[in-house]
XYZ file of C-alpha atoms in Angstrom:
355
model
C 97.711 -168.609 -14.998
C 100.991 -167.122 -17.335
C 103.611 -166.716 -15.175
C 104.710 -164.397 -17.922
C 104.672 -160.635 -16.146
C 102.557 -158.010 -18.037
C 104.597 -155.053 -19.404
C 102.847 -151.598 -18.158
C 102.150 -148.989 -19.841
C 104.101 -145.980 -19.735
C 101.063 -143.630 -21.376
C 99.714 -141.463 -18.471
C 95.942 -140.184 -19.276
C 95.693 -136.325 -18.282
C 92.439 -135.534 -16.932
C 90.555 -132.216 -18.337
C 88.321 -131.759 -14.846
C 90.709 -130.418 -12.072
C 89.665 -132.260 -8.765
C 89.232 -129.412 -5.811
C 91.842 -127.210 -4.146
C 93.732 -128.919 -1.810
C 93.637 -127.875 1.894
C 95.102 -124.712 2.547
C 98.043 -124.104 4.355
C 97.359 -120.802 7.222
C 100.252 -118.412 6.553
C 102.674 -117.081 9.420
C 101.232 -113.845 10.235
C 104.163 -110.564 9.840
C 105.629 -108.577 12.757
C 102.613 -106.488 14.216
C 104.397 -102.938 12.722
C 104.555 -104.433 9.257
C 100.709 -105.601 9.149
C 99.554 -102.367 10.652
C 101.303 -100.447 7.819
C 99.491 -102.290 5.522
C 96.145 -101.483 6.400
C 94.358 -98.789 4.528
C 92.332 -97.927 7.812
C 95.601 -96.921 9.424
C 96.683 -94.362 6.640
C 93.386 -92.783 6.652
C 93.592 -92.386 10.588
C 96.813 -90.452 9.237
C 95.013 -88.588 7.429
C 92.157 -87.576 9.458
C 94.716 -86.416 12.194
C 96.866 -84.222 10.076
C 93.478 -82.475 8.053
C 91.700 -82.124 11.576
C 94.017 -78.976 12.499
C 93.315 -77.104 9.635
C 89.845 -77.460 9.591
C 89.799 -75.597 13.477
C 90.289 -72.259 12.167
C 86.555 -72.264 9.809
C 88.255 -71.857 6.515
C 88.727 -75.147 4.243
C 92.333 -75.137 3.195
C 93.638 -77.084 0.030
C 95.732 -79.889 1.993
C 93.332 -79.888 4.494
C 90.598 -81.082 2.435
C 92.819 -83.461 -0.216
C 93.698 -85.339 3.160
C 90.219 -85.654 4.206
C 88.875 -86.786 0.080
C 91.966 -89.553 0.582
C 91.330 -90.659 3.617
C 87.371 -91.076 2.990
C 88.206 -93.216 0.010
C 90.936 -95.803 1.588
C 87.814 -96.304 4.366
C 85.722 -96.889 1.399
C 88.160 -99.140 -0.173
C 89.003 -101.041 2.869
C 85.589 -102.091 3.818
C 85.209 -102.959 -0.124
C 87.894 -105.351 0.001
C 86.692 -107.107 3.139
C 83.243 -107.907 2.036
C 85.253 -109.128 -0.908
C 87.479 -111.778 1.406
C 83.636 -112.750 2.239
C 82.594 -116.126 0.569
C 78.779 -116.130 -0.787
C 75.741 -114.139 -0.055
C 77.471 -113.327 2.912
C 79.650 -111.198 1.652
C 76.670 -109.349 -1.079
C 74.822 -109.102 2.005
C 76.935 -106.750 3.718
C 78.173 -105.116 1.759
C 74.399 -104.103 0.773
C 74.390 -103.156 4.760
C 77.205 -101.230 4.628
C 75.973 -99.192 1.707
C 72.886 -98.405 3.344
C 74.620 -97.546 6.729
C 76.743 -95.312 4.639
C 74.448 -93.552 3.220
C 72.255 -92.995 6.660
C 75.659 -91.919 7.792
C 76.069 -89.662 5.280
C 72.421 -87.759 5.786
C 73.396 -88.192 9.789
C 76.554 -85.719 9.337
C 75.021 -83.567 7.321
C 71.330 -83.170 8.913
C 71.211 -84.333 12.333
C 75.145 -84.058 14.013
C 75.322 -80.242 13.276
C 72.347 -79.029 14.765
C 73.770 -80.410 18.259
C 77.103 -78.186 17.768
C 77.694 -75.016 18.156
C 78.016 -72.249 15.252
C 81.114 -71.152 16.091
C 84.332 -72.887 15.038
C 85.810 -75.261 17.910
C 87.682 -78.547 18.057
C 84.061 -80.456 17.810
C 82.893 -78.801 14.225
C 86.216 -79.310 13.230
C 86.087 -83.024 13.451
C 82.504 -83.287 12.568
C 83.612 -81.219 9.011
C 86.399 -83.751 8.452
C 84.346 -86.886 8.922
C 81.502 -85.018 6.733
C 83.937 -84.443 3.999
C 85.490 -87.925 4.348
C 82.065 -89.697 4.044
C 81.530 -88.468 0.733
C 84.369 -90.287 -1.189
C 83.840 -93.310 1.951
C 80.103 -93.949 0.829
C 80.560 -93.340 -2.865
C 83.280 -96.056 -3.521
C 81.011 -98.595 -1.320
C 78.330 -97.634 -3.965
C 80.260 -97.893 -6.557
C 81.990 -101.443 -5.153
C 77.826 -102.454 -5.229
C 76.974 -101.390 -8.537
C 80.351 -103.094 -9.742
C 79.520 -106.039 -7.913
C 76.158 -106.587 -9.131
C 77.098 -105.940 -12.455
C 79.079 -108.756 -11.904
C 76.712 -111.319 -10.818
C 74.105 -109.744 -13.120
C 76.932 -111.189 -15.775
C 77.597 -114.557 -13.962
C 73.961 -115.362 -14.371
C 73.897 -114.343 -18.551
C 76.999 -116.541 -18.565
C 75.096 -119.729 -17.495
C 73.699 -119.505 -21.059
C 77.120 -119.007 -22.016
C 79.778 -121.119 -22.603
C 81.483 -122.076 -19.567
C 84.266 -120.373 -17.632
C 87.681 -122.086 -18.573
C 88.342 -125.593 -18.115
C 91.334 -127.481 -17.905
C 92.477 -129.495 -21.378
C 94.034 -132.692 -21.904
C 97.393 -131.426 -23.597
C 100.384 -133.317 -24.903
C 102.533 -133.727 -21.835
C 99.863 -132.178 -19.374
C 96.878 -129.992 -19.441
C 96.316 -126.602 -20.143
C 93.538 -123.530 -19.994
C 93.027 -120.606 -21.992
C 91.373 -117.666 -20.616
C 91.231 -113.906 -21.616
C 93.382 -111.442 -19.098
C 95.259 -108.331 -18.669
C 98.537 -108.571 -18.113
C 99.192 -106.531 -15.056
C 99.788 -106.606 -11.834
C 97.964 -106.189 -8.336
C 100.037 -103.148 -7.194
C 99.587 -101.926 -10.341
C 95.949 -102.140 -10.328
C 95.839 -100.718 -7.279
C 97.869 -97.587 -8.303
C 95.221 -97.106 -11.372
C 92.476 -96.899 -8.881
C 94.399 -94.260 -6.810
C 95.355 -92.750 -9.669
C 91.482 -92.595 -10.966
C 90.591 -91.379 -7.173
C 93.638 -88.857 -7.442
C 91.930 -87.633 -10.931
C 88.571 -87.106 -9.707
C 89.843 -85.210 -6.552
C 91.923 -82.473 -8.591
C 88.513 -82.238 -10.783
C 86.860 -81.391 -7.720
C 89.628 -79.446 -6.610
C 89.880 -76.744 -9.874
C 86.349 -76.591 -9.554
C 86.260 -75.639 -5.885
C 89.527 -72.849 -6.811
C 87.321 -71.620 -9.627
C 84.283 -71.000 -7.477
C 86.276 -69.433 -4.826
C 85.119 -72.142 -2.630
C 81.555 -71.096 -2.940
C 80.795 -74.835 -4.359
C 80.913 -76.124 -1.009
C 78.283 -74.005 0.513
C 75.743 -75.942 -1.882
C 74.953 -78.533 0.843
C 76.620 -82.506 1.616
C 73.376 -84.179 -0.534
C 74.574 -81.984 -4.020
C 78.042 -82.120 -3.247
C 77.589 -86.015 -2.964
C 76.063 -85.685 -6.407
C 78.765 -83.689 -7.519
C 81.472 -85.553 -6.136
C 80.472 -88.844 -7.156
C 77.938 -89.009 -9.557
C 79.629 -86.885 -12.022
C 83.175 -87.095 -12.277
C 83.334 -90.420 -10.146
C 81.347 -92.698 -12.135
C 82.506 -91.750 -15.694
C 85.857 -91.875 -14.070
C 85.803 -95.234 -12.727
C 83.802 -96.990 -16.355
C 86.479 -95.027 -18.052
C 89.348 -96.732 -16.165
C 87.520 -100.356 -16.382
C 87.171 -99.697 -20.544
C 90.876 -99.089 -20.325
C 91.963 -101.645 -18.340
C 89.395 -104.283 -20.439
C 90.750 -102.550 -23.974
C 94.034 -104.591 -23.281
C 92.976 -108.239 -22.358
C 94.554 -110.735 -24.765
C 93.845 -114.371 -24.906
C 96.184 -116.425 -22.908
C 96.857 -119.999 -21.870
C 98.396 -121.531 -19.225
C 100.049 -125.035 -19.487
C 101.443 -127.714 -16.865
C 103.679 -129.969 -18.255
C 105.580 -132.979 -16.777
C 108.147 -130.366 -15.686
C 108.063 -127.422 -16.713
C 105.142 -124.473 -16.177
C 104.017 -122.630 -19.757
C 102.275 -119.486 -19.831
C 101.356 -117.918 -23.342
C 100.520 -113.813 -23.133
C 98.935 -112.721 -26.970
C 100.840 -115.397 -28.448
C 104.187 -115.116 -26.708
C 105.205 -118.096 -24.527
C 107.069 -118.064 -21.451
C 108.725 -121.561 -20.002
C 109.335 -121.816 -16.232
C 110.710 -125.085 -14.700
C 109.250 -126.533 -11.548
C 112.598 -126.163 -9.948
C 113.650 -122.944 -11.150
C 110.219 -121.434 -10.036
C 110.316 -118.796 -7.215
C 106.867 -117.818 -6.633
C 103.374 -119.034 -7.938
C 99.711 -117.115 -6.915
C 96.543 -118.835 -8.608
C 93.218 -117.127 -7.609
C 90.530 -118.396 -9.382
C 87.421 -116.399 -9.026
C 86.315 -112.901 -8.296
C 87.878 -109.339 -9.813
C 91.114 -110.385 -8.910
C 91.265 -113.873 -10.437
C 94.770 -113.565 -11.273
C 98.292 -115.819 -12.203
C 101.533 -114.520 -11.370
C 104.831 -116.562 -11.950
C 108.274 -115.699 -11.247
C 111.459 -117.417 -11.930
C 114.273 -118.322 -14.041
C 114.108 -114.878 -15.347
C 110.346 -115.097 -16.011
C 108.791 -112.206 -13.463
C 104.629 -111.937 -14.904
C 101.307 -110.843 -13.714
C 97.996 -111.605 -15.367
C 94.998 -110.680 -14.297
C 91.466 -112.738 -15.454
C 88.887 -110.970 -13.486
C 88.760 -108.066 -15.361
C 88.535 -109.189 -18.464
C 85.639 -110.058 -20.309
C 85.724 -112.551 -23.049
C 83.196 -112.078 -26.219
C 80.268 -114.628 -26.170
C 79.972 -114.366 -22.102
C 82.632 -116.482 -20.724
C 83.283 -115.716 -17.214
C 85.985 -113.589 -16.318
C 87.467 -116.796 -14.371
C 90.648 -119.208 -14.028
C 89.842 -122.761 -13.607
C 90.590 -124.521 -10.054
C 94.141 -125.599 -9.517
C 94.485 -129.575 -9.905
C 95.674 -131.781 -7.852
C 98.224 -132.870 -10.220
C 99.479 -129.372 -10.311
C 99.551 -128.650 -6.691
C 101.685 -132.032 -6.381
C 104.182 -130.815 -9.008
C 104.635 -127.929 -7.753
C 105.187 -129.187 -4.354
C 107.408 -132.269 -5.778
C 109.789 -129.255 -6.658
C 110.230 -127.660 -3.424
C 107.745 -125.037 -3.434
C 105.854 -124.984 -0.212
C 101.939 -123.589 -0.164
C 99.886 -121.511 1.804
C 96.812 -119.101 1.648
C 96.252 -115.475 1.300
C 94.186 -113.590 3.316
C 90.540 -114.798 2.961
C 91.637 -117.947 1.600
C 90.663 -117.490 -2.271
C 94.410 -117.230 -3.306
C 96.512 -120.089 -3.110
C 100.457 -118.816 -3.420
C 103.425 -121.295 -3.844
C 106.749 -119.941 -2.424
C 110.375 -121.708 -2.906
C 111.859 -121.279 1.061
C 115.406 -120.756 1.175
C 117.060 -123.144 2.523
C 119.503 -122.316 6.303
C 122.507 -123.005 6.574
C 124.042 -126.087 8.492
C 125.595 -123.607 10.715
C 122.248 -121.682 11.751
C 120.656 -124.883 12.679
């Protein structure tokens, strides 16, 4: 044998398939106060306790029943988020339940509940007309989170004929995706859902003024119609066709040591050690990228956007080699609630004297 060593090669092959997500890392959960404000259920208790007074006296005030349309919908919206967090069928499945128990809860308030109360106004009809008017908005944004949803998979199952959802490239100095997305963020998707909510409640509310209030003596099954059917589901394709309208093709790029993200052309540079904060979900509406550091603070959101041709609205899996860079910098990772977004954080450091 040579005893003559052999020279290695310094050219590192970057793999297009990302291997799977690594294991997750359980967050510290908040102070108890802090989580409890941040649960819709809790503000729509808030709600349903101030509207209940003004719903004793037998005449449906203005704030009154704004509190009780707001506080039907965060329900609705909380229990569409956690079938969401739901993995699978599992989560399809009940959320089907759900919409079925809402609507049998829906026909329960307003067929079967007030024939057991009394006429006359009292604490008892008051609540029972609070929880009637809150089930409306409750039920119809679980209906509308199931028709969205199955729309969805309805989509995911055209897109098998497709091409596929984005993949990771070899690049020069790493690998990179490109993917269609919106550039926004989650709180500000959120606020254009209240926002659509808030729109469709004053359209119910000039219509109620103009009628002098008679459109509520109709009956819960054509006010549901009303309600939901006719100003809520234009409303809510209207603010998904706006929200789609600006999705621009984007790429994001690891490199040996630096992150890349390019938004409609426009490239951003982030290095591993100047990076503050990293989120990569990869599936669902909320598939979604947001980077901040070194002066770099974006959002972009994949889910929403649909690419022409069929291509899932999708990021691809985080590598390995990513995840290690990322961590080789200082950034320390963990899970979001549900476990479908993995976040990278950069933890200060304490001082010597704290120790």
């Amino acid at each position: 044998m040579s005893e003559h060593p052999v020279p290695r090669s310094t050219h590192h092959t970057v793999h297009s398939v990302a291997p799977p997500d690594p294991e997750p890392v359980n967050p510290e959960p908040g102070p108890l106060w802090r989580r409890i404000l941040h649960l819709p259920l809790f503000w729509a208790l808030v709600c349903g306790a101030l509207a209940v007074p003004g719903y004793i006296g037998g005449r449906l005030e203005l704030l009154p029943f704004l509190l009780t349309l707001v506080g039907g919908w965060l329900c609705g919206f909380a229990f569409v988020n956690a079938t969401l967090r739901i993995p699978g069928w599992r989560g399809l499945i009940v959320h089907v339940v759900g919409a079925v128990g809402a609507g049998l809860l829906l026909w329960l308030l307003a067929e079967g509940v007030p024939a057991l109360l009394a006429p006359k106004p009292n604490p008892a009809r008051a609540l029972l007309a609070v929880l009637q008017m809150a089930a409306v908005p409750a039920a119809g944004w679980v209906w509308l989170g199931l028709i969205s949803r199955l729309t969805a998979m309805i989509g995911a199952r055209d897109a098998a004929k497709a091409p596929q959802a984005p993949q990771w490239e070899p690049a020069e100095r790493g690998s990179i995706a490109r993917f269609r997305g919106v550039p926004l963020t989650t709180r500000a998707l959120v606020l254009w859902c209240v926002l659509t909510a808030a729109v469709v409640a004053i359209l119910v509310m000039v219509v109620v003024i103009a009628s002098g209030g008679t459109i509520l003596n109709v009956g819960p099954k054509v006010f549901l119609l009303l309600y939901v059917a006719v100003p809520g589901l234009p409303a809510y394709l209207l603010m998904s066709w706006l929200l789609r309208r600006r999705a621009v093709d984007c790429a994001v790029r690891f490199d040996a040591d630096r992150l890349r993200i390019e938004v409609d052309g426009a490239e951003q540079r982030i290095r591993y050690r100047e990076l503050e904060r990293l989120v990569w979900r990869a599936e669902g509406d909320f598939a979604r990228i947001e980077a901040r550091g070194s002066g770099v603070d974006l959002a972009i959101i994949a889910g929403i956007a649909r690419k022409p041709g069929g291509t899932p609205a999708a990021l691809p899996t985080l590598s390995r080699r990513a995840v290690r860079l990322l961590e080789d910098a200082g950034l320390t990772s963990r899970t979001l609630r549900g476990g479908r977004a993995l976040v990278f954080e950069r933890v200060p450091a304490v001082p010597a004297s704290r120790r």
